[in-house]
Structure formats: structure tokens, C-alpha cells
């Protein structure tokens, strides 16, 4: 197919592209994208709250198991291809080359994603046995289509970031999340069942997947069916190592749920999947990581090690000040938080939720920050392998060890395994960082500041736990007649607000100081 007549000269295109990008505001775009992530995470949390209340625990467990299976199989069979989009688009200024790559990318990913769907459909009997759920075969259409929607929708972020379309990306994300939320509400309003909800869900995702093709065509000047053996070889050489890392990461994230789904019944899985759901506060540390990485690379390349460590330490402390109060607060008032988020039927998962609240404290930073910045990505990959292996072994060992104490104790075992393996890998990465920079282990992480923040939050937690236990505020609270919102919950909300205001008033000067310290002059 000849596209020469459809394209102006490359020189004119490059000039126009540079002119268009000259005035782009990176800080404004980053802020815009962060707020869009917060908005979509909030909508996702509301969806989880509604589904937990509108659907039975068995139905909700089935929904989560299907998503888990699709995530795992997609991660394995897609060979890291979704990771290639940003790299190859950003690599060239030629609009013609970008258009050619996008045509190749969407053609190949469409074919592979439907292949993934076919594998899932063919393997449905095996899947049902592995996840201990015989309802999954009722949703063959979902298994066939959802991998395609997941893969194509996931590409829109890198696509629009490369083309400097941050506002369009925000609009897409928010509209997508809002449409999924509307599907939940519509099914409930019409009095429809779980199967109708799953159909609505995949229809919404399919509509937004089709929209991605039109968006790609619009920003690039048009895409067309295209396959190239040479390009395939180049792309796979780049994407397969990333794909392996992605598989390991996905397995590590899903491992606890896999163990629970294999050894326990559907209801237990439904309770665990909600209790183990990570609260979206880690967006704070991931945002810091994205912003800090370029500055860390520059400083470490100039051997400004102490300056780089100080910058990282300030960002880690600031992140921990915010995350720690949420983590400790959720630990202390775990029962009330579960009631608010998911309803009283999920209260059996309270200790799983508490352990994952403690796990939030470990998510105050990316412990491989320095190693990544100095190019030791191979070691980070092997750390991921080590974390997965240790987590798997601990999961099985603790699950068997806790068997004499009953199912409630066994449900806690995977959460403990994750906490231990994550902590061990973080310490190992910090030890290697210390050796690589030839700095003291005590200097590569802000241990004293982290300990001070942790002790302050433990003190606050103890005081407000005692206030909850000994001050009968719940007797003065109204009854809202809503599942999960009783007097105890309203009491905890009042105490939580007082806790938060007092804590941030006390730490405000430190927060301001750390924030100012993050300003970097090249």
C-alpha cells in the first residue's frame, strides 16, 4: 500500500512536530495525569464498594477469579509487546515511521489478543479446576473478548503521552471508568443478575477498545493492517526481556490470590480478594519515582552520590509521612474500613486487611531506585525472581503450618508471606545499593527519619485505639440504615478526621521542608 500521497514531506512534518511540542508543559501534563489516576482509582474503589454490596460473595469471587486468570495468561502470552509502544514511538520524529509502527503494533496485538482469548476458551475446564470454580465456563464470551479489550485499552496511555495529548488521555480514562461505574448502577437499577453485569462490562470495554483504534488513526494520520517480519524481530528483541519481568511481577502480585483460590472455597477467595486489595495511596510513591528517576540518573552519572541519596531520602520521608498515617489508621480501624468499603459480609478478612495495611508502609518508595538509575536492571530482575520464589515457598509453608488453627488462620498465611518476602527483597536491594555506591548501609536510606515517622504514627494509633475503645461516642451517633454504616463506623470516621487534622498539623512544617528540598537545580 502506497502512503506517499497521503503524507507531506518528512522535513515539514518534523518541523511541525517540533513546533507543536516546543510549548508543551511537562509539569502541567504530569499533574494532570496524576489527578486523572486519582479520579479513576476513586471510581474503581466505588465500583468495588458497589459490587461487594450488590453481588453475592460467590459472584464477586467469580468476577475476581476471571480477571486474575486473564491478567496472568495475557501477561505470559503477549511477550511484553504492550511495553514496546512508548519506546518505538518516541524513538523517531518521522510521522511516516510512527504511522507504520502503529499499524504494525495494532495489527499484531489484535491478532495475538484474540489468540489469547482462544487459548482461554479452550482451557476453560483446566482453569475451573485450577481456581476451584465451576461457574467460569458460563462466561466463555468474556474469556474470548476481555484479553483484547485489556490489551488495546492499555495502549492508549503510552500512545497519547507520546503524541502530547494529555487532556485527551484524561478524558478517555475518566469516561471509561465512569461508563463501567454506570454499568454497575444500571444493572442494579434494572434488577438484572450477575451474568447481565458481566455482559454489560465487556460491552463497555469493547466500545472503548474500538475507540482506541480511531484515536490511534486520528493522532497518526491513519493506521492500516500491516505485518513485517523484520519489524517483528526488532520489536520482540526489545519486548521479550520486559515481558519476562512483567510475567514475574504479575505472578508475584497475584500469587496470594492463586494460593487462596487453589486451596480454599469460592467464598473465602471473595473475602480474601477484597481484604487484600491495595488501596490507591501508593500512587504517591510511584509519582515520586517517575519524577525523581531522571534527576537521580543525572546525579549518579556525575558521581554526586550523596546529593542523589539526600534527594531520594527526602522524597521517601515525604512519601512515608503521608502513607504511614493511612496504613496505621487502616490497621487500627480495620473493621470499620472494611464495613465502609465492602460491607459487613467481608469482615472475616479483617486480619488480612490489617497485614496489607502494614504492607503499605513498605510501599513508601521504590527500593531499586539507585540500582535502576546506574543501570543494574539485571539485578532488579533477579530480585523479582527471588521475591516470587521466596513468596511462593513461604505461602505454601505457612499455609500448611497454620492448618491446625483453622481456615481463618490459613487465610492470613499468604499475607504474612508477602510481607516477609517484600521486606527481605527491599533490604537486599538496599545492601547492594550500599555496595554499588560505596556508601554506608545506614546512609542509603533515611532510617532515622523513617523510624521517627513510624514511632509517631504508632503513638497516634495507640491513642486513637484507646479513644475508640474507652470513649462511648457511638452512643451519640445516628443510624443511617446502610450496610456497614453503623454507630461504630461513624465514631471511627469522627476519630479518624480528628487524628488526620492533628497529625498533619504536627507534621506540616516537616512536609513543607521536605517538599522544598525536592527542588533540583541542574
PDB file of N, CA and C in Angstrom, residues 124-133 261-262:
ATOM      1  N   UNK A 124     -10.777 -23.710  29.391  1.00  0.00           N
ATOM      2  CA  UNK A 124     -11.710 -23.339  30.459  1.00  0.00           C
ATOM      3  C   UNK A 124     -11.882 -24.452  31.497  1.00  0.00           C
ATOM      4  N   UNK A 125     -11.873 -25.719  31.079  1.00  0.00           N
ATOM      5  CA  UNK A 125     -12.014 -26.822  32.041  1.00  0.00           C
ATOM      6  C   UNK A 125     -10.830 -26.855  33.010  1.00  0.00           C
ATOM      7  N   UNK A 126      -9.631 -26.682  32.460  1.00  0.00           N
ATOM      8  CA  UNK A 126      -8.423 -26.656  33.293  1.00  0.00           C
ATOM      9  C   UNK A 126      -8.440 -25.455  34.232  1.00  0.00           C
ATOM     10  N   UNK A 127      -8.883 -24.310  33.714  1.00  0.00           N
ATOM     11  CA  UNK A 127      -8.955 -23.090  34.530  1.00  0.00           C
ATOM     12  C   UNK A 127      -9.899 -23.296  35.715  1.00  0.00           C
ATOM     13  N   UNK A 128     -11.058 -23.896  35.452  1.00  0.00           N
ATOM     14  CA  UNK A 128     -12.032 -24.127  36.525  1.00  0.00           C
ATOM     15  C   UNK A 128     -11.451 -25.008  37.628  1.00  0.00           C
ATOM     16  N   UNK A 129     -10.670 -26.021  37.240  1.00  0.00           N
ATOM     17  CA  UNK A 129     -10.058 -26.909  38.234  1.00  0.00           C
ATOM     18  C   UNK A 129      -8.973 -26.173  39.030  1.00  0.00           C
ATOM     19  N   UNK A 130      -8.191 -25.359  38.328  1.00  0.00           N
ATOM     20  CA  UNK A 130      -7.082 -24.653  38.988  1.00  0.00           C
ATOM     21  C   UNK A 130      -7.571 -23.616  39.995  1.00  0.00           C
ATOM     22  N   UNK A 131      -8.652 -22.919  39.652  1.00  0.00           N
ATOM     23  CA  UNK A 131      -9.140 -21.858  40.553  1.00  0.00           C
ATOM     24  C   UNK A 131     -10.333 -22.311  41.385  1.00  0.00           C
ATOM     25  N   UNK A 132     -10.669 -23.613  41.272  1.00  0.00           N
ATOM     26  CA  UNK A 132     -11.713 -24.186  42.127  1.00  0.00           C
ATOM     27  C   UNK A 132     -13.050 -23.456  41.979  1.00  0.00           C
ATOM     28  N   UNK A 133     -13.481 -23.265  40.713  1.00  0.00           N
ATOM     29  CA  UNK A 133     -14.737 -22.538  40.456  1.00  0.00           C
ATOM     30  C   UNK A 133     -15.347 -23.054  39.156  1.00  0.00           C
ATOM     31  N   UNK A 261      -7.232 -19.306  45.993  1.00  0.00           N
ATOM     32  CA  UNK A 261      -8.204 -19.894  45.055  1.00  0.00           C
ATOM     33  C   UNK A 261      -8.006 -21.395  44.894  1.00  0.00           C
ATOM     34  N   UNK A 262      -6.757 -21.848  45.021  1.00  0.00           N
ATOM     35  CA  UNK A 262      -6.456 -23.279  44.843  1.00  0.00           C
ATOM     36  C   UNK A 262      -6.824 -24.098  46.076  1.00  0.00           C
TER      37      UNK A 262
END
